[in-house]
Amino acid sequence: FLLKKKVKEANLNVWYPGLFHTPSNHVQFRCLVQNSSSSSLWRERLRLRAVGNVTVMLDNNEIYRGKASDEEHCIDLTFQKRKDADYNLLHDNHKNDTNNETSSSTLLVDLINEEEEGKPPAMLIQDGYFATTIDNGKWQWRSQKKKKKEENETNDTVVYNDWSTP
């Protein structure tokens, strides 16, 4: 009884069985997209619900920006096969093979919840290639770390945790 009282007074979570995570209002989700189609173009409509402001990037190019909303965000995506050299330059991958066509792209969904304190950003895609309702191993996520500002720093530095698979 005395031990439990001291733990409670010290505000410790001694009996918590999991890992502690610092809440973050900024998270990113990414998906490596493989074009299994034999055609050079592949189109898909991304329909997602999100908590927070939404920015969607395809291969480091911003293709959509939307404010936090209860409505679905709809984004038409076009993927096209390109020479390996183009893909490797885009992804800082310096391979010598420039003749093969690749059909891989990286889709990034960036969420920032600026309005509601205590509600973490979240994303739901109910169906299609990008569905988050099934465990297909396509999506990874990471959150922004809280970094203390040094005395000589004038701007905040954004630092992220490592990518995780849900």
mmCIF file of C-alpha atoms in Angstrom:
data_model
loop_
_atom_site.group_PDB
_atom_site.id
_atom_site.type_symbol
_atom_site.label_atom_id
_atom_site.label_comp_id
_atom_site.label_asym_id
_atom_site.label_seq_id
_atom_site.Cartn_x
_atom_site.Cartn_y
_atom_site.Cartn_z
ATOM 1 C CA PHE A 1 0.000 0.000 0.000
ATOM 2 C CA LEU A 2 2.794 2.442 0.909
ATOM 3 C CA LEU A 3 4.653 1.715 -2.358
ATOM 4 C CA LYS A 4 1.532 2.379 -4.452
ATOM 5 C CA LYS A 5 0.957 5.645 -2.593
ATOM 6 C CA LYS A 6 4.549 6.816 -3.237
ATOM 7 C CA VAL A 7 4.318 5.879 -6.908
ATOM 8 C CA LYS A 8 1.053 7.785 -7.247
ATOM 9 C CA GLU A 9 2.476 10.852 -5.481
ATOM 10 C CA ALA A 10 5.549 10.774 -7.754
ATOM 11 C CA ASN A 11 3.258 10.542 -10.814
ATOM 12 C CA LEU A 12 5.056 7.439 -12.135
ATOM 13 C CA ASN A 13 3.606 4.767 -14.417
ATOM 14 C CA VAL A 14 5.532 1.888 -12.916
ATOM 15 C CA TRP A 15 3.048 -0.839 -13.859
ATOM 16 C CA TYR A 16 2.479 0.345 -17.446
ATOM 17 C CA PRO A 17 3.366 -2.646 -19.672
ATOM 18 C CA GLY A 18 4.126 -0.793 -22.931
ATOM 19 C CA LEU A 19 6.404 1.847 -24.360
ATOM 20 C CA PHE A 20 5.811 5.502 -23.682
ATOM 21 C CA HIS A 21 5.293 7.718 -26.720
ATOM 22 C CA THR A 22 5.433 11.483 -26.655
ATOM 23 C CA PRO A 23 2.251 12.883 -28.187
ATOM 24 C CA SER A 24 2.808 14.525 -31.549
ATOM 25 C CA ASN A 25 0.559 16.733 -33.639
ATOM 26 C CA HIS A 26 2.565 15.982 -36.818
ATOM 27 C CA VAL A 27 2.775 12.539 -38.433
ATOM 28 C CA GLN A 28 3.625 11.179 -41.860
ATOM 29 C CA PHE A 29 2.449 8.038 -43.618
ATOM 30 C CA ARG A 30 4.210 6.632 -46.672
ATOM 31 C CA CYS A 31 3.480 3.872 -49.124
ATOM 32 C CA LEU A 32 5.730 2.392 -51.802
ATOM 33 C CA VAL A 33 3.502 2.020 -54.854
ATOM 34 C CA GLN A 34 4.180 -0.793 -57.316
ATOM 35 C CA ASN A 35 2.538 -0.512 -60.742
ATOM 36 C CA SER A 36 1.523 -4.063 -61.562
ATOM 37 C CA SER A 37 -0.193 -2.933 -64.750
ATOM 38 C CA SER A 38 1.460 -3.696 -68.077
ATOM 39 C CA SER A 39 0.585 -0.208 -69.340
ATOM 40 C CA SER A 40 2.891 2.738 -68.815
ATOM 41 C CA LEU A 41 0.152 4.729 -67.002
ATOM 42 C CA TRP A 42 -1.891 3.707 -63.982
ATOM 43 C CA ARG A 43 -4.561 5.870 -62.370
ATOM 44 C CA GLU A 44 -6.062 5.536 -58.908
ATOM 45 C CA ARG A 45 -8.400 7.751 -56.894
ATOM 46 C CA LEU A 46 -7.202 8.177 -53.316
ATOM 47 C CA ARG A 47 -10.118 8.815 -50.948
ATOM 48 C CA LEU A 48 -9.085 9.407 -47.365
ATOM 49 C CA ARG A 49 -10.452 10.741 -44.119
ATOM 50 C CA ALA A 50 -7.999 12.474 -41.841
ATOM 51 C CA VAL A 51 -7.656 14.215 -38.510
ATOM 52 C CA GLY A 52 -5.582 17.302 -39.251
ATOM 53 C CA ASN A 53 -4.440 19.290 -42.266
ATOM 54 C CA VAL A 54 -3.464 17.050 -45.189
ATOM 55 C CA THR A 55 -0.570 17.345 -47.634
ATOM 56 C CA VAL A 56 -0.080 14.561 -50.181
ATOM 57 C CA MET A 57 3.184 14.154 -52.075
ATOM 58 C CA LEU A 58 4.042 11.786 -54.887
ATOM 59 C CA ASP A 59 7.773 11.230 -55.429
ATOM 60 C CA ASN A 60 8.612 14.425 -53.488
ATOM 61 C CA ASN A 61 6.162 16.569 -55.488
ATOM 62 C CA GLU A 62 3.217 18.105 -53.655
ATOM 63 C CA ILE A 63 0.000 17.110 -55.413
ATOM 64 C CA TYR A 64 -2.672 18.006 -52.840
ATOM 65 C CA ARG A 65 -3.163 20.234 -49.807
ATOM 66 C CA GLY A 66 -6.364 20.325 -47.766
ATOM 67 C CA LYS A 67 -7.554 21.784 -44.480
ATOM 68 C CA ALA A 68 -8.779 19.601 -41.623
ATOM 69 C CA SER A 69 -12.319 18.495 -42.424
ATOM 70 C CA ASP A 70 -14.951 15.906 -41.584
ATOM 71 C CA GLU A 71 -15.358 15.350 -45.325
ATOM 72 C CA GLU A 72 -13.379 12.921 -47.441
ATOM 73 C CA HIS A 73 -10.303 14.208 -49.265
ATOM 74 C CA CYS A 74 -10.295 12.942 -52.892
ATOM 75 C CA ILE A 75 -7.085 12.986 -54.906
ATOM 76 C CA ASP A 76 -6.645 11.615 -58.420
ATOM 77 C CA LEU A 77 -3.242 9.969 -58.750
ATOM 78 C CA THR A 78 -1.380 9.054 -61.917
ATOM 79 C CA PHE A 79 1.607 6.741 -61.829
ATOM 80 C CA GLN A 80 3.769 6.203 -64.865
ATOM 81 C CA LYS A 81 6.699 4.003 -65.619
ATOM 82 C CA ARG A 82 9.955 5.844 -66.118
ATOM 83 C CA LYS A 83 13.589 5.037 -66.735
ATOM 84 C CA ASP A 84 15.542 3.806 -63.694
ATOM 85 C CA ALA A 85 17.888 6.792 -64.002
ATOM 86 C CA ASP A 86 14.999 9.203 -63.362
ATOM 87 C CA TYR A 87 13.773 7.166 -60.379
ATOM 88 C CA ASN A 88 17.266 6.776 -58.938
ATOM 89 C CA LEU A 89 17.992 10.503 -59.134
ATOM 90 C CA LEU A 90 14.665 11.285 -57.485
ATOM 91 C CA HIS A 91 15.381 8.904 -54.617
ATOM 92 C CA ASP A 92 19.119 9.612 -54.244
ATOM 93 C CA ASN A 93 19.873 6.124 -55.460
ATOM 94 C CA HIS A 94 22.935 6.161 -57.715
ATOM 95 C CA LYS A 95 22.765 3.027 -59.830
ATOM 96 C CA ASN A 96 24.423 2.687 -63.194
ATOM 97 C CA ASP A 97 21.549 0.782 -64.845
ATOM 98 C CA THR A 98 19.549 3.314 -66.876
ATOM 99 C CA ASN A 99 17.834 1.034 -69.385
ATOM 100 C CA ASN A 100 15.205 -0.717 -67.254
ATOM 101 C CA GLU A 101 11.802 0.810 -66.674
ATOM 102 C CA THR A 102 10.594 0.997 -63.101
ATOM 103 C CA SER A 103 7.076 1.242 -61.808
ATOM 104 C CA SER A 104 7.752 2.212 -58.196
ATOM 105 C CA SER A 105 6.665 5.492 -56.672
ATOM 106 C CA THR A 106 6.520 6.821 -53.127
ATOM 107 C CA LEU A 107 3.271 8.286 -51.837
ATOM 108 C CA LEU A 108 3.580 10.433 -48.697
ATOM 109 C CA VAL A 109 0.656 11.737 -46.630
ATOM 110 C CA ASP A 110 1.669 14.456 -44.165
ATOM 111 C CA LEU A 111 -0.824 15.288 -41.372
ATOM 112 C CA ILE A 112 -0.650 18.184 -38.919
ATOM 113 C CA ASN A 113 -3.348 18.710 -36.315
ATOM 114 C CA GLU A 114 -3.104 22.353 -35.277
ATOM 115 C CA GLU A 115 -6.597 22.827 -33.892
ATOM 116 C CA GLU A 116 -7.539 20.172 -31.359
ATOM 117 C CA GLU A 117 -5.209 19.670 -28.426
ATOM 118 C CA GLY A 118 -4.750 16.046 -27.462
ATOM 119 C CA LYS A 119 -6.075 14.522 -30.689
ATOM 120 C CA PRO A 120 -3.276 12.933 -32.703
ATOM 121 C CA PRO A 121 -3.383 13.100 -36.492
ATOM 122 C CA ALA A 122 -4.913 9.994 -38.048
ATOM 123 C CA MET A 123 -5.789 8.668 -41.490
ATOM 124 C CA LEU A 124 -8.391 6.206 -42.807
ATOM 125 C CA ILE A 125 -8.592 4.847 -46.357
ATOM 126 C CA GLN A 126 -11.450 2.374 -46.551
ATOM 127 C CA ASP A 127 -10.943 0.707 -49.906
ATOM 128 C CA GLY A 128 -8.796 0.386 -52.992
ATOM 129 C CA TYR A 129 -5.099 -0.183 -53.448
ATOM 130 C CA PHE A 130 -4.230 2.111 -50.519
ATOM 131 C CA ALA A 131 -6.743 0.729 -47.977
ATOM 132 C CA THR A 132 -5.611 1.095 -44.376
ATOM 133 C CA THR A 133 -8.455 -1.121 -43.144
ATOM 134 C CA ILE A 134 -6.474 -4.273 -43.935
ATOM 135 C CA ASP A 135 -2.984 -5.184 -42.803
ATOM 136 C CA ASN A 136 -1.289 -5.277 -46.196
ATOM 137 C CA GLY A 137 2.122 -4.056 -45.018
ATOM 138 C CA LYS A 138 2.166 -1.216 -47.566
ATOM 139 C CA TRP A 139 2.046 1.712 -45.150
ATOM 140 C CA GLN A 140 4.703 3.011 -42.776
ATOM 141 C CA TRP A 141 4.403 5.924 -40.355
ATOM 142 C CA ARG A 142 6.548 8.245 -38.292
ATOM 143 C CA SER A 143 5.924 11.134 -35.954
ATOM 144 C CA GLN A 144 7.716 14.388 -35.375
ATOM 145 C CA LYS A 145 10.030 14.406 -32.367
ATOM 146 C CA LYS A 146 9.846 17.224 -29.894
ATOM 147 C CA LYS A 147 13.207 18.963 -30.030
ATOM 148 C CA LYS A 148 14.283 21.513 -27.488
ATOM 149 C CA LYS A 149 15.402 24.756 -29.059
ATOM 150 C CA GLU A 150 19.034 25.597 -28.362
ATOM 151 C CA GLU A 151 19.905 29.127 -27.213
ATOM 152 C CA ASN A 152 21.668 30.054 -30.458
ATOM 153 C CA GLU A 153 18.931 28.633 -32.746
ATOM 154 C CA THR A 154 16.457 31.065 -34.238
ATOM 155 C CA ASN A 155 14.137 28.578 -35.975
ATOM 156 C CA ASP A 156 12.627 25.316 -34.807
ATOM 157 C CA THR A 157 14.192 22.251 -36.401
ATOM 158 C CA VAL A 158 11.849 19.474 -37.514
ATOM 159 C CA VAL A 159 13.161 16.063 -36.490
ATOM 160 C CA TYR A 160 11.305 12.797 -37.119
ATOM 161 C CA ASN A 161 11.327 9.411 -35.440
ATOM 162 C CA ASP A 162 12.287 6.397 -37.574
ATOM 163 C CA TRP A 163 9.712 4.873 -39.940
ATOM 164 C CA SER A 164 7.518 2.188 -38.344
ATOM 165 C CA THR A 165 5.083 -0.311 -39.764
ATOM 166 C CA PRO A 166 1.663 -0.328 -38.075
#
